[in-house]
């Protein structure tokens, strides 16, 4: 059984991410949730906050590691000897950019491969940006994110 990376922004982590993670753990011995630091994106939560929420949300899962990386995914992967990444697919619209990214990564490191897991139907329309928008307007996000994330959103946007 191999190790795999699960890269993403996780700003913040949602039930959709956790579902992909749990299913990846059925296939891989260890999964590293890798928070990608993208200087071009303006995140809602700081890197430390994203990591803390992921640690909290995955606390009962001993085969999960959490790390962060700025730069090319394949550089991190090569340094850690991990040849696989897991990504989730929600709709056809995810496909094209994921396809381009997977092929680019393989071009950069021919040993590297990406495994795609289809979202569960109930999470098809769930994304971190939807969660951020709903929370910002004071909506109930308890069906989208674990309690530790809900609490942070509540503090951030100052609603009860
Ligand atoms: P990125 O900015 O790299 O897309 P995200 O944190 O938005 O980072 O997503 C990380 C990964 O998780 C991506 O592969 C994305 O498609 C997947 N993902 C996000 N939300 C869901 C969901 N609701 N169901 C399945 N996969 C998801």
PDB file of C-alpha atoms and ligand atoms in Angstrom:
ATOM      1  CA  UNK A   1       0.000   0.000   0.000  1.00  0.00           C
ATOM      2  CA  UNK A   2       1.318   3.365  -1.004  1.00  0.00           C
ATOM      3  CA  UNK A   3       1.211   6.878   0.310  1.00  0.00           C
ATOM      4  CA  UNK A   4      -0.632   9.594  -1.546  1.00  0.00           C
ATOM      5  CA  UNK A   5      -0.912  13.366  -1.425  1.00  0.00           C
ATOM      6  CA  UNK A   6      -4.245  15.151  -1.289  1.00  0.00           C
ATOM      7  CA  UNK A   7      -3.365  18.692  -2.392  1.00  0.00           C
ATOM      8  CA  UNK A   8      -5.681  21.677  -2.315  1.00  0.00           C
ATOM      9  CA  UNK A   9      -6.441  25.064  -0.812  1.00  0.00           C
ATOM     10  CA  UNK A  10      -8.804  23.783   1.914  1.00  0.00           C
ATOM     11  CA  UNK A  11      -9.963  27.357   2.670  1.00  0.00           C
ATOM     12  CA  UNK A  12     -11.733  25.946   4.670  1.00  0.00           C
ATOM     13  CA  UNK A  13     -11.960  22.127   4.703  1.00  0.00           C
ATOM     14  CA  UNK A  14     -15.498  20.845   3.992  1.00  0.00           C
ATOM     15  CA  UNK A  15     -17.426  17.568   4.216  1.00  0.00           C
ATOM     16  CA  UNK A  16     -16.732  17.148   0.475  1.00  0.00           C
ATOM     17  CA  UNK A  17     -12.969  17.154   1.151  1.00  0.00           C
ATOM     18  CA  UNK A  18     -13.362  14.815   4.130  1.00  0.00           C
ATOM     19  CA  UNK A  19     -15.376  12.353   2.048  1.00  0.00           C
ATOM     20  CA  UNK A  20     -12.657  12.228  -0.626  1.00  0.00           C
ATOM     21  CA  UNK A  21     -10.033  11.853   2.113  1.00  0.00           C
ATOM     22  CA  UNK A  22     -11.854   8.933   3.758  1.00  0.00           C
ATOM     23  CA  UNK A  23     -12.250   7.155   0.464  1.00  0.00           C
ATOM     24  CA  UNK A  24      -8.569   7.752  -0.344  1.00  0.00           C
ATOM     25  CA  UNK A  25      -7.735   6.122   3.006  1.00  0.00           C
ATOM     26  CA  UNK A  26      -9.595   2.996   1.825  1.00  0.00           C
ATOM     27  CA  UNK A  27      -7.090   2.760  -1.021  1.00  0.00           C
ATOM     28  CA  UNK A  28      -3.833   4.199   0.357  1.00  0.00           C
ATOM     29  CA  UNK A  29      -1.871   3.373   3.502  1.00  0.00           C
ATOM     30  CA  UNK A  30      -1.230   7.023   4.329  1.00  0.00           C
ATOM     31  CA  UNK A  31      -2.585  10.262   2.926  1.00  0.00           C
ATOM     32  CA  UNK A  32      -0.945  13.662   3.337  1.00  0.00           C
ATOM     33  CA  UNK A  33      -3.377  16.548   3.143  1.00  0.00           C
ATOM     34  CA  UNK A  34      -1.161  19.149   1.537  1.00  0.00           C
ATOM     35  CA  UNK A  35      -2.241  22.754   1.826  1.00  0.00           C
ATOM     36  CA  UNK A  36      -0.980  24.500  -1.267  1.00  0.00           C
ATOM     37  CA  UNK A  37       0.196  28.025  -0.583  1.00  0.00           C
ATOM     38  CA  UNK A  38      -0.757  30.082  -3.609  1.00  0.00           C
ATOM     39  CA  UNK A  39       0.543  33.665  -3.409  1.00  0.00           C
ATOM     40  CA  UNK A  40      -1.905  34.657  -6.164  1.00  0.00           C
ATOM     41  CA  UNK A  41      -4.994  33.726  -4.152  1.00  0.00           C
ATOM     42  CA  UNK A  42      -6.316  35.896  -1.369  1.00  0.00           C
ATOM     43  CA  UNK A  43      -7.446  33.351   1.193  1.00  0.00           C
ATOM     44  CA  UNK A  44     -10.097  33.885   3.854  1.00  0.00           C
ATOM     45  CA  UNK A  45      -8.126  31.916   6.448  1.00  0.00           C
ATOM     46  CA  UNK A  46      -4.386  32.033   7.087  1.00  0.00           C
ATOM     47  CA  UNK A  47      -2.270  28.982   6.367  1.00  0.00           C
ATOM     48  CA  UNK A  48      -2.012  28.249  10.100  1.00  0.00           C
ATOM     49  CA  UNK A  49      -5.780  28.459  10.500  1.00  0.00           C
ATOM     50  CA  UNK A  50      -6.390  26.128   7.522  1.00  0.00           C
ATOM     51  CA  UNK A  51      -3.918  23.619   8.948  1.00  0.00           C
ATOM     52  CA  UNK A  52      -5.410  23.822  12.449  1.00  0.00           C
ATOM     53  CA  UNK A  53      -8.916  23.192  11.081  1.00  0.00           C
ATOM     54  CA  UNK A  54      -7.691  20.221   9.019  1.00  0.00           C
ATOM     55  CA  UNK A  55      -5.886  18.760  12.054  1.00  0.00           C
ATOM     56  CA  UNK A  56      -8.989  19.202  14.156  1.00  0.00           C
ATOM     57  CA  UNK A  57     -11.331  17.735  11.513  1.00  0.00           C
ATOM     58  CA  UNK A  58      -9.066  14.707  10.899  1.00  0.00           C
ATOM     59  CA  UNK A  59      -8.085  14.098  14.533  1.00  0.00           C
ATOM     60  CA  UNK A  60      -9.556  10.572  14.630  1.00  0.00           C
ATOM     61  CA  UNK A  61      -7.693   9.445  11.515  1.00  0.00           C
ATOM     62  CA  UNK A  62      -4.206   8.152  12.416  1.00  0.00           C
ATOM     63  CA  UNK A  63      -3.109   7.556   8.801  1.00  0.00           C
ATOM     64  CA  UNK A  64      -3.561  11.205   7.855  1.00  0.00           C
ATOM     65  CA  UNK A  65      -0.661  13.651   7.803  1.00  0.00           C
ATOM     66  CA  UNK A  66      -1.070  17.381   7.319  1.00  0.00           C
ATOM     67  CA  UNK A  67       1.555  19.565   5.686  1.00  0.00           C
ATOM     68  CA  UNK A  68       1.856  22.642   3.491  1.00  0.00           C
ATOM     69  CA  UNK A  69       3.880  23.573   0.453  1.00  0.00           C
ATOM     70  CA  UNK A  70       4.589  26.608  -1.661  1.00  0.00           C
ATOM     71  CA  UNK A  71       5.700  25.841  -5.204  1.00  0.00           C
ATOM     72  CA  UNK A  72       5.319  22.902  -7.530  1.00  0.00           C
ATOM     73  CA  UNK A  73       3.438  19.891  -6.230  1.00  0.00           C
ATOM     74  CA  UNK A  74       5.886  17.511  -7.937  1.00  0.00           C
ATOM     75  CA  UNK A  75       8.822  19.110  -6.084  1.00  0.00           C
ATOM     76  CA  UNK A  76       7.198  18.276  -2.773  1.00  0.00           C
ATOM     77  CA  UNK A  77       6.204  14.833  -4.050  1.00  0.00           C
ATOM     78  CA  UNK A  78       9.693  13.988  -5.267  1.00  0.00           C
ATOM     79  CA  UNK A  79      11.307  15.203  -2.056  1.00  0.00           C
ATOM     80  CA  UNK A  80       9.013  12.943  -0.040  1.00  0.00           C
ATOM     81  CA  UNK A  81       9.083  10.005  -2.460  1.00  0.00           C
ATOM     82  CA  UNK A  82       5.308  10.107  -3.016  1.00  0.00           C
ATOM     83  CA  UNK A  83       4.230   9.387  -6.584  1.00  0.00           C
ATOM     84  CA  UNK A  84       0.492   9.792  -6.341  1.00  0.00           C
ATOM     85  CA  UNK A  85      -1.956  12.615  -5.844  1.00  0.00           C
ATOM     86  CA  UNK A  86      -5.669  12.285  -5.144  1.00  0.00           C
ATOM     87  CA  UNK A  87      -8.124  14.856  -6.440  1.00  0.00           C
ATOM     88  CA  UNK A  88     -11.906  15.026  -6.253  1.00  0.00           C
ATOM     89  CA  UNK A  89     -14.158  15.585  -9.239  1.00  0.00           C
ATOM     90  CA  UNK A  90     -17.538  17.240  -8.830  1.00  0.00           C
ATOM     91  CA  UNK A  91     -18.798  18.127 -12.276  1.00  0.00           C
ATOM     92  CA  UNK A  92     -17.647  18.117 -15.862  1.00  0.00           C
ATOM     93  CA  UNK A  93     -16.464  21.661 -15.274  1.00  0.00           C
ATOM     94  CA  UNK A  94     -13.770  20.357 -12.896  1.00  0.00           C
ATOM     95  CA  UNK A  95     -12.513  17.969 -15.541  1.00  0.00           C
ATOM     96  CA  UNK A  96     -10.671  20.222 -17.937  1.00  0.00           C
ATOM     97  CA  UNK A  97      -8.496  22.037 -15.431  1.00  0.00           C
ATOM     98  CA  UNK A  98      -7.834  18.822 -13.496  1.00  0.00           C
ATOM     99  CA  UNK A  99      -6.881  17.058 -16.709  1.00  0.00           C
ATOM    100  CA  UNK A 100      -4.439  19.845 -17.611  1.00  0.00           C
ATOM    101  CA  UNK A 101      -2.936  19.856 -14.136  1.00  0.00           C
ATOM    102  CA  UNK A 102      -2.533  16.061 -14.021  1.00  0.00           C
ATOM    103  CA  UNK A 103      -0.848  15.968 -17.431  1.00  0.00           C
ATOM    104  CA  UNK A 104       1.403  18.897 -16.558  1.00  0.00           C
ATOM    105  CA  UNK A 105       2.488  17.213 -13.339  1.00  0.00           C
ATOM    106  CA  UNK A 106       3.247  13.997 -15.204  1.00  0.00           C
ATOM    107  CA  UNK A 107       5.259  15.968 -17.756  1.00  0.00           C
ATOM    108  CA  UNK A 108       7.269  17.535 -14.940  1.00  0.00           C
ATOM    109  CA  UNK A 109       7.817  14.161 -13.265  1.00  0.00           C
ATOM    110  CA  UNK A 110       6.977  11.166 -15.488  1.00  0.00           C
ATOM    111  CA  UNK A 111       6.629   8.806 -12.493  1.00  0.00           C
ATOM    112  CA  UNK A 112       3.903  10.970 -10.989  1.00  0.00           C
ATOM    113  CA  UNK A 113       0.234  10.078 -11.352  1.00  0.00           C
ATOM    114  CA  UNK A 114      -3.100  11.501 -10.255  1.00  0.00           C
ATOM    115  CA  UNK A 115      -6.043   9.443  -9.034  1.00  0.00           C
ATOM    116  CA  UNK A 116      -9.533  10.944  -9.297  1.00  0.00           C
ATOM    117  CA  UNK A 117     -12.411  10.113  -7.028  1.00  0.00           C
ATOM    118  CA  UNK A 118     -15.946  11.182  -7.940  1.00  0.00           C
ATOM    119  CA  UNK A 119     -17.747  13.248  -5.360  1.00  0.00           C
ATOM    120  CA  UNK A 120     -20.724  11.791  -3.564  1.00  0.00           C
ATOM    121  CA  UNK A 121     -23.881  13.218  -5.134  1.00  0.00           C
ATOM    122  CA  UNK A 122     -24.798  15.120  -1.957  1.00  0.00           C
ATOM    123  CA  UNK A 123     -21.492  17.057  -2.116  1.00  0.00           C
ATOM    124  CA  UNK A 124     -21.675  17.827  -5.801  1.00  0.00           C
ATOM    125  CA  UNK A 125     -22.371  21.530  -5.273  1.00  0.00           C
ATOM    126  CA  UNK A 126     -20.239  21.919  -2.179  1.00  0.00           C
ATOM    127  CA  UNK A 127     -17.081  24.001  -2.397  1.00  0.00           C
ATOM    128  CA  UNK A 128     -15.059  26.113   0.011  1.00  0.00           C
ATOM    129  CA  UNK A 129     -16.174  29.240  -1.844  1.00  0.00           C
ATOM    130  CA  UNK A 130     -19.875  28.358  -1.423  1.00  0.00           C
ATOM    131  CA  UNK A 131     -19.232  27.820   2.288  1.00  0.00           C
ATOM    132  CA  UNK A 132     -17.440  31.179   2.575  1.00  0.00           C
ATOM    133  CA  UNK A 133     -20.300  32.969   0.830  1.00  0.00           C
ATOM    134  CA  UNK A 134     -23.063  31.353   2.884  1.00  0.00           C
ATOM    135  CA  UNK A 135     -21.182  31.998   6.134  1.00  0.00           C
ATOM    136  CA  UNK A 136     -20.500  35.600   5.213  1.00  0.00           C
ATOM    137  CA  UNK A 137     -24.237  36.143   4.891  1.00  0.00           C
ATOM    138  CA  UNK A 138     -24.919  34.464   8.208  1.00  0.00           C
ATOM    139  CA  UNK A 139     -26.364  31.246   6.756  1.00  0.00           C
ATOM    140  CA  UNK A 140     -26.260  27.842   8.442  1.00  0.00           C
ATOM    141  CA  UNK A 141     -23.175  25.922   7.271  1.00  0.00           C
ATOM    142  CA  UNK A 142     -23.504  22.976   9.679  1.00  0.00           C
ATOM    143  CA  UNK A 143     -24.446  20.680   6.774  1.00  0.00           C
ATOM    144  CA  UNK A 144     -21.289  21.639   4.878  1.00  0.00           C
ATOM    145  CA  UNK A 145     -18.407  21.740   7.351  1.00  0.00           C
ATOM    146  CA  UNK A 146     -17.366  20.088  10.636  1.00  0.00           C
ATOM    147  CA  UNK A 147     -18.087  21.955  13.918  1.00  0.00           C
ATOM    148  CA  UNK A 148     -14.505  23.281  14.321  1.00  0.00           C
ATOM    149  CA  UNK A 149     -14.776  25.028  10.938  1.00  0.00           C
ATOM    150  CA  UNK A 150     -18.287  26.287  11.656  1.00  0.00           C
ATOM    151  CA  UNK A 151     -17.009  27.838  14.882  1.00  0.00           C
ATOM    152  CA  UNK A 152     -14.156  29.627  13.065  1.00  0.00           C
ATOM    153  CA  UNK A 153     -16.539  30.967  10.428  1.00  0.00           C
ATOM    154  CA  UNK A 154     -18.838  32.210  13.151  1.00  0.00           C
ATOM    155  CA  UNK A 155     -15.979  34.049  14.864  1.00  0.00           C
ATOM    156  CA  UNK A 156     -14.708  35.437  11.585  1.00  0.00           C
ATOM    157  CA  UNK A 157     -18.036  36.794  10.404  1.00  0.00           C
ATOM    158  CA  UNK A 158     -19.420  37.594  13.842  1.00  0.00           C
ATOM    159  CA  UNK A 159     -22.778  35.820  13.714  1.00  0.00           C
ATOM    160  CA  UNK A 160     -24.320  33.333  16.164  1.00  0.00           C
TER     161      UNK A 160
HETATM  162  P1  LIG B   1      -8.004  23.741  -5.226  1.00  0.00           P
HETATM  163  O1  LIG B   1      -7.966  25.226  -5.072  1.00  0.00           O
HETATM  164  O2  LIG B   1      -6.657  23.126  -5.430  1.00  0.00           O
HETATM  165  O3  LIG B   1      -9.032  23.191  -6.180  1.00  0.00           O
HETATM  166  P2  LIG B   1      -9.780  22.924  -3.089  1.00  0.00           P
HETATM  167  O4  LIG B   1      -9.485  23.002  -1.633  1.00  0.00           O
HETATM  168  O5  LIG B   1     -10.874  23.761  -3.618  1.00  0.00           O
HETATM  169  O6  LIG B   1      -8.375  23.229  -3.778  1.00  0.00           O
HETATM  170  O7  LIG B   1     -10.048  21.420  -3.498  1.00  0.00           O
HETATM  171  C1  LIG B   1      -9.111  20.401  -3.273  1.00  0.00           C
HETATM  172  C2  LIG B   1      -9.562  19.136  -3.973  1.00  0.00           C
HETATM  173  O8  LIG B   1     -10.772  18.666  -3.373  1.00  0.00           O
HETATM  174  C3  LIG B   1      -9.885  19.312  -5.456  1.00  0.00           C
HETATM  175  O9  LIG B   1      -9.515  18.139  -6.153  1.00  0.00           O
HETATM  176  C4  LIG B   1     -11.379  19.485  -5.472  1.00  0.00           C
HETATM  177  O10 LIG B   1     -11.947  19.069  -6.707  1.00  0.00           O
HETATM  178  C5  LIG B   1     -11.773  18.532  -4.353  1.00  0.00           C
HETATM  179  N1  LIG B   1     -13.083  18.886  -3.791  1.00  0.00           N
HETATM  180  C6  LIG B   1     -13.470  20.066  -3.259  1.00  0.00           C
HETATM  181  N2  LIG B   1     -14.774  20.025  -2.872  1.00  0.00           N
HETATM  182  C7  LIG B   1     -15.215  18.776  -3.190  1.00  0.00           C
HETATM  183  C8  LIG B   1     -16.472  18.102  -3.083  1.00  0.00           C
HETATM  184  N3  LIG B   1     -17.548  18.731  -2.600  1.00  0.00           N
HETATM  185  N4  LIG B   1     -16.559  16.833  -3.529  1.00  0.00           N
HETATM  186  C9  LIG B   1     -15.466  16.223  -4.040  1.00  0.00           C
HETATM  187  N5  LIG B   1     -14.263  16.791  -4.193  1.00  0.00           N
HETATM  188  C10 LIG B   1     -14.125  18.049  -3.763  1.00  0.00           C
END
